[in-house]
PDB file of C-alpha atoms and ligand atoms in Angstrom:
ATOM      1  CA  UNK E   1       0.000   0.000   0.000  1.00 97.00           C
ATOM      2  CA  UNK E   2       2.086   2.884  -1.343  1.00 97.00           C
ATOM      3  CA  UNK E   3       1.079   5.689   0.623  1.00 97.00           C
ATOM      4  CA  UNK E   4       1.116   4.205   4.441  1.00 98.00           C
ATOM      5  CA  UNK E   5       4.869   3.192   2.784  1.00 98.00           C
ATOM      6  CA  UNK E   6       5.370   6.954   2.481  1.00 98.00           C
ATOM      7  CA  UNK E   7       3.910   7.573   5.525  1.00 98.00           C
ATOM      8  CA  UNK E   8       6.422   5.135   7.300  1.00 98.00           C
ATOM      9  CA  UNK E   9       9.684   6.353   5.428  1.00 97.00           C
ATOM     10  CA  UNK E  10       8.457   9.934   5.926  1.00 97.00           C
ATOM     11  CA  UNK E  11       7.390   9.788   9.585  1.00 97.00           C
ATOM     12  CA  UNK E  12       8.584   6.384  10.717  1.00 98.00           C
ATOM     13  CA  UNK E  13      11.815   5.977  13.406  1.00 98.00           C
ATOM     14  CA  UNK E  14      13.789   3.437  13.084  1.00 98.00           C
ATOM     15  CA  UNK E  15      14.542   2.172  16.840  1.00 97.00           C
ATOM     16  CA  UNK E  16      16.903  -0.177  16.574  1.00 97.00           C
ATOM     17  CA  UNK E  17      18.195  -3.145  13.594  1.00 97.00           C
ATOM     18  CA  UNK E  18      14.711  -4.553  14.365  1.00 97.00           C
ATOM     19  CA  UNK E  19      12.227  -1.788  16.253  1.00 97.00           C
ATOM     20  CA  UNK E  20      10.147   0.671  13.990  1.00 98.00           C
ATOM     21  CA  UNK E  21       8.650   3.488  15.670  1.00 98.00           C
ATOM     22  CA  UNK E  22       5.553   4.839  14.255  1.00 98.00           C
ATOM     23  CA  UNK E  23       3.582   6.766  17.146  1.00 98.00           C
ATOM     24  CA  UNK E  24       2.853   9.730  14.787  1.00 98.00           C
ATOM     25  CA  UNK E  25       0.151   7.734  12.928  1.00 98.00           C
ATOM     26  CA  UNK E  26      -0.440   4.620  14.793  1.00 98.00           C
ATOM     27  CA  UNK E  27       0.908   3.744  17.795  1.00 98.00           C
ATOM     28  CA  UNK E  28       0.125   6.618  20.288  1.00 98.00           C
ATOM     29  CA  UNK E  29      -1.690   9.500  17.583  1.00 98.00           C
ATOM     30  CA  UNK E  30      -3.602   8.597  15.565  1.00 98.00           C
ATOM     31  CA  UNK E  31      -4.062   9.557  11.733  1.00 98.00           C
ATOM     32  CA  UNK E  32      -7.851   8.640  11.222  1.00 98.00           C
ATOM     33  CA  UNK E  33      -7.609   9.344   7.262  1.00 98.00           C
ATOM     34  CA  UNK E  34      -5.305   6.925   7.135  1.00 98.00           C
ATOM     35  CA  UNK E  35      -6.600   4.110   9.626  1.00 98.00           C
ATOM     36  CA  UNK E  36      -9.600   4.409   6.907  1.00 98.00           C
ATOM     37  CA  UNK E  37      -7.598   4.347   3.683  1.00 98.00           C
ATOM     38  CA  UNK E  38      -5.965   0.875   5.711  1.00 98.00           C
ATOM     39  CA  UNK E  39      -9.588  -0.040   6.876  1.00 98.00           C
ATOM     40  CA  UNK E  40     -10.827  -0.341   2.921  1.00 98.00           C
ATOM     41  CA  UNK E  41      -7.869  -1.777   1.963  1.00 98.00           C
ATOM     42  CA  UNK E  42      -8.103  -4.302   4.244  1.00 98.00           C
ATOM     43  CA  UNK E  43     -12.001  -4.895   3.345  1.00 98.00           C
ATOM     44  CA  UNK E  44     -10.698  -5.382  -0.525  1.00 98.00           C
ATOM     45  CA  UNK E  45      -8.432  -8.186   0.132  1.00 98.00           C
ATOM     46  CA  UNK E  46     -10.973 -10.393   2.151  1.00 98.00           C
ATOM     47  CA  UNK E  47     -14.087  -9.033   0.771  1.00 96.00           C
ATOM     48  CA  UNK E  48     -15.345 -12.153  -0.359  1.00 95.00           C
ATOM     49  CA  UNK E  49     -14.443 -14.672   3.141  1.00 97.00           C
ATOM     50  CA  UNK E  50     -18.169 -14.063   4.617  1.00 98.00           C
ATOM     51  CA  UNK E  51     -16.534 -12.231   8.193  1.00 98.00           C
ATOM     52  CA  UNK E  52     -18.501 -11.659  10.602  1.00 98.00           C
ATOM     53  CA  UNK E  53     -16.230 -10.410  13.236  1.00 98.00           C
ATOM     54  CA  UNK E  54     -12.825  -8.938  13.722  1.00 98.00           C
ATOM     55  CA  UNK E  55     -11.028  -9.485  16.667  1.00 98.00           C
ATOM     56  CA  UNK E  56      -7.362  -7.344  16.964  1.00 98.00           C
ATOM     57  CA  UNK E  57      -5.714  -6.812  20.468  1.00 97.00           C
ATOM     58  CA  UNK E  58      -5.701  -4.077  22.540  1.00 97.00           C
ATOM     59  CA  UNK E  59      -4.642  -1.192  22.221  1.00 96.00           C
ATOM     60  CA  UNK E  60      -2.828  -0.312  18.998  1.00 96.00           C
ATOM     61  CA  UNK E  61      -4.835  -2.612  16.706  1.00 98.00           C
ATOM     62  CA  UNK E  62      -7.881  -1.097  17.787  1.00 98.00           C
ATOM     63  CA  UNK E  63      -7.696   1.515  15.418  1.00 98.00           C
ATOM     64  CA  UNK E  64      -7.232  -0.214  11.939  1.00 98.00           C
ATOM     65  CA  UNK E  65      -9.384  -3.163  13.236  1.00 98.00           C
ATOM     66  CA  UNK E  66     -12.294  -0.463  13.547  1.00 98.00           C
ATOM     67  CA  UNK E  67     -11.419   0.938  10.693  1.00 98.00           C
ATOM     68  CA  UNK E  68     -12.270  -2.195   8.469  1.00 98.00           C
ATOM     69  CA  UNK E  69     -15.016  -2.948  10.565  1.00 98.00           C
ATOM     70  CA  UNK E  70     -16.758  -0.336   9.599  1.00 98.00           C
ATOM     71  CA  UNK E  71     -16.144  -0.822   5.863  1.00 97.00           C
ATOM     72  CA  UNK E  72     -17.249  -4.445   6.085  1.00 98.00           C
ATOM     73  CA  UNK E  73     -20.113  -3.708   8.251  1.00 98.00           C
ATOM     74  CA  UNK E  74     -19.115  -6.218  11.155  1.00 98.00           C
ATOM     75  CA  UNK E  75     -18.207  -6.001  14.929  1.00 98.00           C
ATOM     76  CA  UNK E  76     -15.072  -5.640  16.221  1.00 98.00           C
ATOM     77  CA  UNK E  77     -13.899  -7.486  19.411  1.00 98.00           C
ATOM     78  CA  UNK E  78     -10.673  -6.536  21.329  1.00 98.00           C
ATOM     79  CA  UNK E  79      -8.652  -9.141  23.409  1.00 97.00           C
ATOM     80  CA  UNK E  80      -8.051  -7.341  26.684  1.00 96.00           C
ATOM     81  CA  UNK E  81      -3.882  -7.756  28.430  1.00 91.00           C
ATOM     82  CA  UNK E  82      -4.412  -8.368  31.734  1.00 77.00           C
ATOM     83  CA  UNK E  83      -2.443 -10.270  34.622  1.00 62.00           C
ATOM     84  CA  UNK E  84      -5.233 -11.597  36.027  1.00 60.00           C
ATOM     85  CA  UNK E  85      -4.896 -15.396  36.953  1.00 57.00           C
ATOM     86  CA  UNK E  86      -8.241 -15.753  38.861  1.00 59.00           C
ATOM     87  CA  UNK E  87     -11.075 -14.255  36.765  1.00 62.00           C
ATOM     88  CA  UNK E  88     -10.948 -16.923  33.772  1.00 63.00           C
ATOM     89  CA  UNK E  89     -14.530 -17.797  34.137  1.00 79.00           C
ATOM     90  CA  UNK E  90     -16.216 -17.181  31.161  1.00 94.00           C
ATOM     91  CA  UNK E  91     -12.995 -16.200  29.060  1.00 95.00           C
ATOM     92  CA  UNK E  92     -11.214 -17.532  26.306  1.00 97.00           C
ATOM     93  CA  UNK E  93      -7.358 -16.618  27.348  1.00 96.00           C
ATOM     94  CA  UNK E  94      -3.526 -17.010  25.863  1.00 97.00           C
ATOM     95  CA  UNK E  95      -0.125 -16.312  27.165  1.00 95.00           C
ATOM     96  CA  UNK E  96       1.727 -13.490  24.415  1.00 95.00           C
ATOM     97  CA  UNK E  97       4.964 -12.963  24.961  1.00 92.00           C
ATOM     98  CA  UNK E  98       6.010  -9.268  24.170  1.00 88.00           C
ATOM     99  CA  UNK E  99       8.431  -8.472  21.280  1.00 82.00           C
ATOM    100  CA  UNK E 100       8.273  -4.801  22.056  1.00 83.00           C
ATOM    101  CA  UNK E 101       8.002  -5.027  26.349  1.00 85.00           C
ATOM    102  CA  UNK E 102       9.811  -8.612  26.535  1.00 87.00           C
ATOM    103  CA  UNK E 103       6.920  -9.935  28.605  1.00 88.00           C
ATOM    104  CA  UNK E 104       4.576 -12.301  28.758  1.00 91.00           C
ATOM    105  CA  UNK E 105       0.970 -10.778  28.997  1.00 89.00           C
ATOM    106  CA  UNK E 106      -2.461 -13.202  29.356  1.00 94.00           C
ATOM    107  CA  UNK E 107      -4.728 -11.469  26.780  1.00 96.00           C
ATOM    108  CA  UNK E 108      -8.195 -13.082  27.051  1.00 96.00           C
ATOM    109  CA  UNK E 109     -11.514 -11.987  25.452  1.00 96.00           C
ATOM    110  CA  UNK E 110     -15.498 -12.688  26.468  1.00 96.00           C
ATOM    111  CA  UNK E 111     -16.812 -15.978  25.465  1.00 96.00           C
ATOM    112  CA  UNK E 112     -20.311 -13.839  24.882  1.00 97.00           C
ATOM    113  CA  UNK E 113     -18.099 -12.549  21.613  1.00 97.00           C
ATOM    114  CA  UNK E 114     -16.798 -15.217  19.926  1.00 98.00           C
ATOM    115  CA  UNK E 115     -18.910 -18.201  18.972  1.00 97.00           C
ATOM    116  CA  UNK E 116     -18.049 -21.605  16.717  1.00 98.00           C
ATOM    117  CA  UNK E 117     -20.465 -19.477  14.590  1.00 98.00           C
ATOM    118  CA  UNK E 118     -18.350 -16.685  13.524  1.00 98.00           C
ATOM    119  CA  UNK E 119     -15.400 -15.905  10.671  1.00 98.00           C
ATOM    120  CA  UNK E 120     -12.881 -13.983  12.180  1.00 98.00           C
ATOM    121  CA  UNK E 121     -10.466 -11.880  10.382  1.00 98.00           C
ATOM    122  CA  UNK E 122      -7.559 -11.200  12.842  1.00 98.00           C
ATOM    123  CA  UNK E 123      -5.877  -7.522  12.610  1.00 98.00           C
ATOM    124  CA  UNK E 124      -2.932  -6.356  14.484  1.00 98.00           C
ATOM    125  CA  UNK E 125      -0.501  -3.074  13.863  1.00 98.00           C
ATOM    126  CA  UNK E 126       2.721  -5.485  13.531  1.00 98.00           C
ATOM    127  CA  UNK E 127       3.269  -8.894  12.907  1.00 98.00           C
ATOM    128  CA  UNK E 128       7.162  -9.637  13.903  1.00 98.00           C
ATOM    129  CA  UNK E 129       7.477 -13.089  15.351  1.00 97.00           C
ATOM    130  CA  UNK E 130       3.994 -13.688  15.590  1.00 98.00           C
ATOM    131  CA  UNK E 131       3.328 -14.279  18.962  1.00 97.00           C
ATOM    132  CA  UNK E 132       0.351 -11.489  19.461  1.00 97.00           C
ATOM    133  CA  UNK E 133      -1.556 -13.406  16.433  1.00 98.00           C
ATOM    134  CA  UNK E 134      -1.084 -16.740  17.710  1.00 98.00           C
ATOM    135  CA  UNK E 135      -2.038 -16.108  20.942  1.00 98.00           C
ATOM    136  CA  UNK E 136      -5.246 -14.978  19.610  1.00 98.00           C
ATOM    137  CA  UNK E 137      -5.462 -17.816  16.747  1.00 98.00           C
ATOM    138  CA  UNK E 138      -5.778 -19.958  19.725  1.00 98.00           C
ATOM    139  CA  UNK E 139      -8.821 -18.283  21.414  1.00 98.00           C
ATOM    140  CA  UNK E 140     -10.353 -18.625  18.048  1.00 98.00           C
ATOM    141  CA  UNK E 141      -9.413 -22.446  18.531  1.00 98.00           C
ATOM    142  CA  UNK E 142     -10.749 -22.241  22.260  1.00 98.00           C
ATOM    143  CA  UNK E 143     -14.279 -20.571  20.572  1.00 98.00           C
ATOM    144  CA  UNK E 144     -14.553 -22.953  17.577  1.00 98.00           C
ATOM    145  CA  UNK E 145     -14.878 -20.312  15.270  1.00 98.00           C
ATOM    146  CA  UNK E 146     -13.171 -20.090  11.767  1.00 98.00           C
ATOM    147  CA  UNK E 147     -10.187 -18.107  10.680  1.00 98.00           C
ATOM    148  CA  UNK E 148     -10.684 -15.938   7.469  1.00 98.00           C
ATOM    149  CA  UNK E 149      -7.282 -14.498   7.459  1.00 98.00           C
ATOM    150  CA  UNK E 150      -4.755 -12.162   8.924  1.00 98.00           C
ATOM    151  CA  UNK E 151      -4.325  -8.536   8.150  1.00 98.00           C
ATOM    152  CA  UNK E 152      -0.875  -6.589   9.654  1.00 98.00           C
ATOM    153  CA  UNK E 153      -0.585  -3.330   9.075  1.00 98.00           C
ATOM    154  CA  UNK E 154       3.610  -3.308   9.119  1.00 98.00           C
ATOM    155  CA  UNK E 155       4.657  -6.665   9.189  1.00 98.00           C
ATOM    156  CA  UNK E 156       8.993  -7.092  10.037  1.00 98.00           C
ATOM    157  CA  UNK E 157       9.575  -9.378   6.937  1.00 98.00           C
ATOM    158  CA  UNK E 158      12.906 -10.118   8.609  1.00 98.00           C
ATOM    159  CA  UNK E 159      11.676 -12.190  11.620  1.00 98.00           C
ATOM    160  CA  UNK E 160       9.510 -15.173  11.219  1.00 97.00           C
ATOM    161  CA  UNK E 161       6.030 -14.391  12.281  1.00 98.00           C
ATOM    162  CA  UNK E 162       4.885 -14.047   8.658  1.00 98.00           C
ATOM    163  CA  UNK E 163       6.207 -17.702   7.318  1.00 98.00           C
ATOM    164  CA  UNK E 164       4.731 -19.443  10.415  1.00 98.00           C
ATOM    165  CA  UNK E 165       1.235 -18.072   9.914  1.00 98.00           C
ATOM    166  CA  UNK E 166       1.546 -18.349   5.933  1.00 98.00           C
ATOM    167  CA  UNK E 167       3.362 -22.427   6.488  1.00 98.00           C
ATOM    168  CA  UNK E 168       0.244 -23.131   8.282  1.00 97.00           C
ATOM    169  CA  UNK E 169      -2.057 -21.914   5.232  1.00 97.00           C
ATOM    170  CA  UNK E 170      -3.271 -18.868   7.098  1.00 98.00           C
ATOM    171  CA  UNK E 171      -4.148 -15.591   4.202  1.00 98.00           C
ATOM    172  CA  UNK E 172      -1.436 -12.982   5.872  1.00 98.00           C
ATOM    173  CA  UNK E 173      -2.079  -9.992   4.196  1.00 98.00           C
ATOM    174  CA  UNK E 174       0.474  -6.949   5.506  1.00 98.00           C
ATOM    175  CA  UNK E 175      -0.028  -3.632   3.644  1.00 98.00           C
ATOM    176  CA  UNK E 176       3.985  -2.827   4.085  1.00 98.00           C
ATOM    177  CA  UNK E 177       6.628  -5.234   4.480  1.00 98.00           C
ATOM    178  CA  UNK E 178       9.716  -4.114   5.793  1.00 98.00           C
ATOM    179  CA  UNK E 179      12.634  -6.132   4.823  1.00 98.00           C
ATOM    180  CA  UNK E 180      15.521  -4.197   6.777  1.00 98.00           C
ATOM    181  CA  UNK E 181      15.846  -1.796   9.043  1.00 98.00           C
ATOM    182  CA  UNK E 182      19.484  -1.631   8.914  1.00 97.00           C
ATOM    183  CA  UNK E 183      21.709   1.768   9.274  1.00 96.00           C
ATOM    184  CA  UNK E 184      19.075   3.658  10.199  1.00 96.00           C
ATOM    185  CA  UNK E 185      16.708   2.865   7.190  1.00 97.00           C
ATOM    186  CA  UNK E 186      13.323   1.228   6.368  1.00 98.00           C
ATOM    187  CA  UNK E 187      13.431  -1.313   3.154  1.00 98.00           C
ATOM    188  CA  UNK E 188      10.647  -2.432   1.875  1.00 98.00           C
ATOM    189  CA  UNK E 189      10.000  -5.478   0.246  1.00 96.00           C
ATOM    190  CA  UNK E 190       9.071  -5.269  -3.159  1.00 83.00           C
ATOM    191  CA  UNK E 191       5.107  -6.435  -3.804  1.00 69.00           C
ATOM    192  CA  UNK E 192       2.256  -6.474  -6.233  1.00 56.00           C
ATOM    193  CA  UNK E 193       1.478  -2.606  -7.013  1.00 46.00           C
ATOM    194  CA  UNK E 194      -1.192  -1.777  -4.675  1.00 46.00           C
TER     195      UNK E 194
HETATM  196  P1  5GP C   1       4.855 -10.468  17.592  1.00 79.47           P
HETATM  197  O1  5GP C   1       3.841 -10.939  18.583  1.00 79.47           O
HETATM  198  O2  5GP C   1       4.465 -10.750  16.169  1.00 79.47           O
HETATM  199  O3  5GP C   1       6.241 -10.917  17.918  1.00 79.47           O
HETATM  200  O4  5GP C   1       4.917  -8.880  17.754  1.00 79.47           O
HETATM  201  C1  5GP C   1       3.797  -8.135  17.367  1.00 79.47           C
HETATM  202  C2  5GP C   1       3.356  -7.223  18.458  1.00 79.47           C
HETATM  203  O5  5GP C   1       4.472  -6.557  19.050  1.00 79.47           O
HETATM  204  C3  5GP C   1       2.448  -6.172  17.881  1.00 79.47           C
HETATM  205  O6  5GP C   1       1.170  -6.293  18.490  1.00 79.47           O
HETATM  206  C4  5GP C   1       3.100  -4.849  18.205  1.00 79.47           C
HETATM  207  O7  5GP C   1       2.330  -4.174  19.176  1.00 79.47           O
HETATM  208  C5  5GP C   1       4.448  -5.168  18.802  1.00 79.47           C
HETATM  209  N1  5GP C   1       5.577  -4.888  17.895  1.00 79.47           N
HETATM  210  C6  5GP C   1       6.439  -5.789  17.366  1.00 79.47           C
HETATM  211  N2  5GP C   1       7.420  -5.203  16.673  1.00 79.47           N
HETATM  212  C7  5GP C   1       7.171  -3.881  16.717  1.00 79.47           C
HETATM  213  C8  5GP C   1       7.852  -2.744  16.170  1.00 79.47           C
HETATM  214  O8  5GP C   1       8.892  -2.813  15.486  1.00 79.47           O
HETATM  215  N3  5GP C   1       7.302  -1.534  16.442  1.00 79.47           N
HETATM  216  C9  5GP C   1       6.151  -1.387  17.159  1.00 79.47           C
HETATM  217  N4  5GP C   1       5.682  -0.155  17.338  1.00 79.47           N
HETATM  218  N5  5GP C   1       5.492  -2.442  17.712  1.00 79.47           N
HETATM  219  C10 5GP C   1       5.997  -3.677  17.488  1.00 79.47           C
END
């Protein structure tokens, strides 16, 4: 997707060989144009899977994952991070370790919000080594409901989230792939015009 590319050479920071920091538009503000320009473009590549539901994690997939649920005209569910060990009644739940806070968090969501039922489409703001996405795969597992696909907004092409997910058959769509993130820049992996 060319222009979040621009956005993320123009505005991105690159952290470290493998951190990209893009709190100007995503990760702490917010650029609602966008989060709606990703929202459709997610709705064109799984137009046609019959979802019913997104589910994305709290907090920074929130915004894209609203984004295409409003352009596919279906809920959007957010797995909650909490510590709790005690209140798992009524919860579907998954350990995620943390690329980014090198922790492991429980994230759990409502079992009055994900049924055997629904198609899920699964949204996240990175995908590195795919730990967030699995986590949640496996509540839809826990729920019986089906997997449409995966959309990442920025996916690190250089750690191995992506080839898990895509090994096990799983649609990954990411609307930038960064390849590198060495000396200081972002390179992107070249893709079907889009
Ligand atoms: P994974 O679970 O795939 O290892 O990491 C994905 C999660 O970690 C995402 O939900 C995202 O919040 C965070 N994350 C991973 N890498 C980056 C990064 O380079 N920059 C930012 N801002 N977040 C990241």
């Amino acid at each position: 997707m060319q222009r979040l590319k621009q956005k993320i050479e123009n505005e991105g920071v690159v952290v470290s060989e493998s951190v990209l920091k893009v709190d100007g538009f995503l990760n702490h503000q917010i650029d609602p144009i966008m989060m709606q320009e990703i929202g459709e473009e997610f709705t064109s590549r799984f137009a046609n899977e019959g979802v019913t539901k997104i589910v994305t994690l709290e907090s920074s997939g929130i915004a894209p994952a609203v984004m295409a649920g409003l352009s596919l005209g279906v809920p959007v569910v957010f797995a909650r991070k909490s510590k709790s060990l005690t209140l798992t009644d009524h919860l579907y739940s998954a350990d995620v370790y943390s690329f980014t806070k090198q922790e492991s968090n429980q994230i759990s969501v409502s079992t009055d919000y994900l049924s055997k039922d629904d198609i899920v489409l699964l949204i996240d703001d990175f995908l590195a080594n795919g730990q967030a996405v699995l986590g949640m795969v496996s509540m839809l597992e826990q729920a019986g409901s089906a997997l449409a696909g995966i959309g990442i907004v920025i996916e690190k092409g250089f750690q191995d989230g992506g080839a898990i997910l895509r090994s096990r058959g799983i649609q990954v769509e990411s609307l930038a792939i960064v390849d590198s993130l060495a000396n200081g820049e972002v390179t992107f992996r070249d893709e079907k015009a889009s």
